[in-house]
mmCIF file of C-alpha atoms in Angstrom:
data_model
loop_
_atom_site.group_PDB
_atom_site.id
_atom_site.type_symbol
_atom_site.label_atom_id
_atom_site.label_comp_id
_atom_site.label_asym_id
_atom_site.label_seq_id
_atom_site.Cartn_x
_atom_site.Cartn_y
_atom_site.Cartn_z
ATOM 1 C CA MET L 1 92.471 43.991 113.886
ATOM 2 C CA ARG L 2 94.614 46.504 115.848
ATOM 3 C CA LYS L 3 91.486 47.511 118.027
ATOM 4 C CA SER L 4 91.716 44.014 118.345
ATOM 5 C CA LEU L 5 95.290 42.931 118.950
ATOM 6 C CA TYR L 6 95.574 46.195 121.308
ATOM 7 C CA ALA L 7 92.263 44.734 123.060
ATOM 8 C CA ILE L 8 93.805 41.566 123.404
ATOM 9 C CA ALA L 9 97.270 42.850 124.956
ATOM 10 C CA LEU L 10 95.422 45.038 127.124
ATOM 11 C CA VAL L 11 93.654 41.908 128.525
ATOM 12 C CA LEU L 12 96.737 40.837 129.328
ATOM 13 C CA LEU L 13 98.119 43.597 130.953
ATOM 14 C CA VAL L 14 95.475 43.202 133.546
ATOM 15 C CA PHE L 15 95.284 39.711 134.334
ATOM 16 C CA SER L 16 99.061 39.227 134.769
ATOM 17 C CA THR L 17 99.104 42.391 136.512
ATOM 18 C CA SER L 18 96.093 40.789 139.044
ATOM 19 C CA VAL L 19 97.491 37.260 139.471
ATOM 20 C CA SER L 20 98.405 36.965 143.656
ATOM 21 C CA ALA L 21 101.687 35.350 143.537
ATOM 22 C CA LEU L 22 101.210 34.609 147.746
ATOM 23 C CA TYR L 23 98.617 32.423 149.162
ATOM 24 C CA LEU L 24 97.560 32.888 152.558
ATOM 25 C CA ASP L 25 95.894 30.806 155.477
ATOM 26 C CA VAL L 26 96.200 31.258 159.117
ATOM 27 C CA SER L 27 93.635 31.522 161.319
ATOM 28 C CA ASN L 28 91.841 34.594 162.940
ATOM 29 C CA THR L 29 91.572 34.186 165.770
ATOM 30 C CA VAL L 30 93.162 31.654 168.819
ATOM 31 C CA VAL L 31 92.542 30.746 172.474
ATOM 32 C CA ILE L 32 95.576 30.918 174.406
ATOM 33 C CA GLN L 33 95.085 28.653 178.292
ATOM 34 C CA GLU L 34 97.711 26.273 178.906
ATOM 35 C CA GLY L 35 101.065 25.694 177.652
ATOM 36 C CA GLN L 36 102.639 27.192 174.342
ATOM 37 C CA LYS L 37 100.028 27.739 171.514
ATOM 38 C CA ASP L 38 100.954 27.355 167.908
ATOM 39 C CA ILE L 39 99.627 28.318 164.701
ATOM 40 C CA PRO L 40 100.373 27.749 161.511
ATOM 41 C CA ILE L 41 100.711 29.715 158.347
ATOM 42 C CA ALA L 42 100.431 28.224 155.593
ATOM 43 C CA ILE L 43 101.976 30.819 152.603
ATOM 44 C CA ARG L 44 101.942 29.700 149.100
ATOM 45 C CA ASN L 45 103.763 30.948 145.828
ATOM 46 C CA ASP L 46 101.807 31.184 143.484
ATOM 47 C CA SER L 47 104.185 32.866 140.495
ATOM 48 C CA TYR L 48 105.756 31.793 138.000
ATOM 49 C CA LYS L 49 109.599 31.818 139.617
ATOM 50 C CA GLU L 50 111.462 31.756 143.021
ATOM 51 C CA GLU L 51 110.437 34.984 145.572
ATOM 52 C CA ASN L 52 112.089 35.271 149.039
ATOM 53 C CA TYR L 53 109.852 35.915 151.297
ATOM 54 C CA SER L 54 109.268 36.793 154.560
ATOM 55 C CA ILE L 55 106.981 36.655 158.026
ATOM 56 C CA GLU L 56 106.382 39.719 160.882
ATOM 57 C CA PHE L 57 103.589 39.322 163.432
ATOM 58 C CA SER L 58 103.538 42.534 166.089
ATOM 59 C CA ALA L 59 101.397 42.225 169.007
ATOM 60 C CA PRO L 60 100.970 43.942 172.491
ATOM 61 C CA PHE L 61 102.589 40.210 173.660
ATOM 62 C CA GLU L 62 105.210 38.348 172.731
ATOM 63 C CA ALA L 63 105.202 35.817 170.051
ATOM 64 C CA ILE L 64 107.784 34.003 167.810
ATOM 65 C CA VAL L 65 107.780 33.560 164.505
ATOM 66 C CA SER L 66 109.402 30.169 163.123
ATOM 67 C CA SER L 67 110.632 29.975 159.392
ATOM 68 C CA TYR L 68 110.224 33.917 159.170
ATOM 69 C CA SER L 69 112.090 34.735 156.483
ATOM 70 C CA GLY L 70 112.863 32.817 153.384
ATOM 71 C CA LYS L 71 112.709 31.972 149.278
ATOM 72 C CA LEU L 72 109.927 29.074 148.080
ATOM 73 C CA GLY L 73 110.369 28.308 144.756
ATOM 74 C CA ALA L 74 107.075 28.729 141.734
ATOM 75 C CA GLY L 75 104.234 27.185 143.428
ATOM 76 C CA LYS L 76 105.635 26.329 145.650
ATOM 77 C CA ALA L 77 104.606 26.286 149.950
ATOM 78 C CA THR L 78 105.835 26.169 153.054
ATOM 79 C CA ILE L 79 104.463 26.272 156.786
ATOM 80 C CA ALA L 80 105.598 28.532 159.377
ATOM 81 C CA THR L 81 104.881 29.000 162.742
ATOM 82 C CA LEU L 82 103.132 31.693 165.443
ATOM 83 C CA SER L 83 104.078 30.169 168.732
ATOM 84 C CA ILE L 84 102.631 31.802 172.148
ATOM 85 C CA GLN L 85 103.503 31.656 175.464
ATOM 86 C CA PRO L 86 100.504 31.768 177.822
ATOM 87 C CA ASN L 87 101.175 35.015 180.519
ATOM 88 C CA LYS L 88 99.227 35.102 183.684
ATOM 89 C CA GLU L 89 99.452 39.235 183.495
ATOM 90 C CA LEU L 90 97.178 38.504 180.522
ATOM 91 C CA ALA L 91 95.076 36.301 181.807
ATOM 92 C CA GLY L 92 91.106 36.996 180.877
ATOM 93 C CA SER L 93 91.751 39.448 177.809
ATOM 94 C CA THR L 94 91.443 39.684 174.021
ATOM 95 C CA TYR L 95 94.228 41.595 171.477
ATOM 96 C CA GLU L 96 94.871 41.403 168.091
ATOM 97 C CA GLY L 97 97.934 41.429 166.179
ATOM 98 C CA THR L 98 98.956 42.240 163.233
ATOM 99 C CA LEU L 99 100.693 39.662 161.046
ATOM 100 C CA GLU L 100 102.005 40.637 157.176
ATOM 101 C CA VAL L 101 103.969 38.380 154.848
ATOM 102 C CA SER L 102 106.042 39.540 151.990
ATOM 103 C CA MET L 103 106.899 37.663 148.584
ATOM 104 C CA GLY L 104 108.522 39.704 146.374
ATOM 105 C CA GLU L 105 107.036 42.753 145.718
ATOM 106 C CA GLU L 106 103.763 41.008 147.278
ATOM 107 C CA LYS L 107 102.689 42.360 151.432
ATOM 108 C CA VAL L 108 99.788 40.222 152.370
ATOM 109 C CA SER L 109 98.511 41.561 155.781
ATOM 110 C CA ARG L 110 96.193 39.826 158.660
ATOM 111 C CA LYS L 111 94.450 41.057 161.690
ATOM 112 C CA ILE L 112 94.720 37.559 164.181
ATOM 113 C CA ARG L 113 92.524 37.811 167.651
ATOM 114 C CA VAL L 114 93.670 36.018 170.531
ATOM 115 C CA LEU L 115 92.364 35.539 173.394
ATOM 116 C CA PHE L 116 94.194 34.820 177.003
ATOM 117 C CA LYS L 117 92.039 32.619 179.171
ATOM 118 C CA GLU L 118 92.636 31.812 182.649
ATOM 119 C CA GLU L 119 94.244 28.354 183.427
ATOM 120 C CA VAL L 120 92.459 25.711 184.542
ATOM 121 C CA LEU L 121 93.483 24.730 188.174
ATOM 122 C CA GLU L 122 92.552 20.908 188.946
ATOM 123 C CA GLU L 123 90.683 20.586 191.843
ATOM 124 C CA GLU L 124 92.095 17.812 194.728
ATOM 125 C CA PRO L 125 90.122 15.083 195.178
ATOM 126 C CA VAL L 126 87.451 14.739 197.052
ATOM 127 C CA GLU L 127 86.217 11.321 198.810
ATOM 128 C CA GLU L 128 83.305 9.404 197.004
ATOM 129 C CA ASN L 129 79.920 8.441 198.978
ATOM 130 C CA PRO L 130 78.945 4.887 197.253
ATOM 131 C CA LEU L 131 75.194 6.991 197.705
ATOM 132 C CA THR L 132 75.853 9.501 196.025
ATOM 133 C CA GLY L 133 75.859 7.750 192.938
ATOM 134 C CA PHE L 134 71.937 6.566 193.472
ATOM 135 C CA TYR L 135 71.526 10.306 194.712
ATOM 136 C CA THR L 136 71.677 11.487 191.628
ATOM 137 C CA ILE L 137 70.351 9.408 189.714
ATOM 138 C CA ALA L 138 66.697 9.275 191.612
ATOM 139 C CA GLY L 139 67.577 13.771 191.177
ATOM 140 C CA SER L 140 67.349 13.066 186.921
ATOM 141 C CA ILE L 141 64.962 10.749 187.528
ATOM 142 C CA LEU L 142 62.400 12.788 189.807
ATOM 143 C CA THR L 143 62.372 15.808 187.676
ATOM 144 C CA LEU L 144 58.976 18.305 186.386
ATOM 145 C CA GLU L 145 58.446 16.468 183.263
ATOM 146 C CA ASN L 146 59.144 13.056 184.286
ATOM 147 C CA ALA L 147 56.306 13.655 186.886
ATOM 148 C CA LEU L 148 54.121 15.326 184.178
ATOM 149 C CA ASN L 149 54.534 12.432 182.591
ATOM 150 C CA ALA L 150 53.715 10.027 184.882
ATOM 151 C CA PHE L 151 51.066 11.894 185.634
ATOM 152 C CA LEU L 152 49.345 12.054 182.577
ATOM 153 C CA ALA L 153 50.560 8.135 182.503
ATOM 154 C CA VAL L 154 47.827 7.649 185.118
ATOM 155 C CA ILE L 155 45.086 9.534 183.868
ATOM 156 C CA ALA L 156 45.394 7.761 180.573
ATOM 157 C CA ALA L 157 45.396 4.466 182.342
ATOM 158 C CA VAL L 158 42.573 5.498 184.433
ATOM 159 C CA LEU L 159 39.874 6.380 181.259
ATOM 160 C CA LEU L 160 41.843 3.447 179.604
ATOM 161 C CA ILE L 161 39.928 1.084 182.015
ATOM 162 C CA ALA L 162 36.912 3.072 182.147
ATOM 163 C CA PHE L 163 36.581 2.629 178.411
ATOM 164 C CA ILE L 164 37.041 -1.296 178.804
ATOM 165 C CA ALA L 165 34.414 -1.581 181.838
ATOM 166 C CA ARG L 166 31.778 0.610 179.698
ATOM 167 C CA TYR L 167 32.588 -1.895 177.328
ATOM 168 C CA VAL L 168 31.922 -4.934 178.495
ATOM 169 C CA LYS L 169 28.840 -3.221 180.190
ATOM 170 C CA ARG L 170 27.402 -2.341 177.136
ATOM 171 C CA LEU L 171 28.173 -6.654 176.043
ATOM 172 C CA GLU L 172 26.538 -8.250 178.488
ATOM 173 C CA ALA L 173 23.556 -5.534 178.161
ATOM 174 C CA LYS L 174 23.031 -6.922 174.916
ATOM 175 C CA LYS L 175 22.802 -10.728 175.869
#
């Protein structure tokens, strides 16, 4: 009896230490191209008591975390925002940043890959030729696949005409 009580106490102790109080949900890859990019950081307190939390982001570029610290009640969730501005000097580069979220005594860190794309420059509108649409339609119709299909259709038509002609001659010969 005593051994079973020790076993139950040990299981409860292991279970209580393995229960996580912090749940974190954030994107692993972010693409920055035009304008500020806001990445939501969802955190939830899965413990049975109110906990203090803090969020830190470290990377070789500038980023701002809104709601980077505060208190979160038991079973409550909040969404903070990681804001990253595009930087022309970083265009075409990929960087990795580290997001660290602490709640109570628990700390979770995630790597976030940030891709800085070059901005798309708007081209000046080109004056359109009214026949341009016709040429693109003709160009899309005259493809190799369509030419092959047309050739096979012609062969099938010739064979069908030959078959009908032969069938008609046999019917006439039987009369």
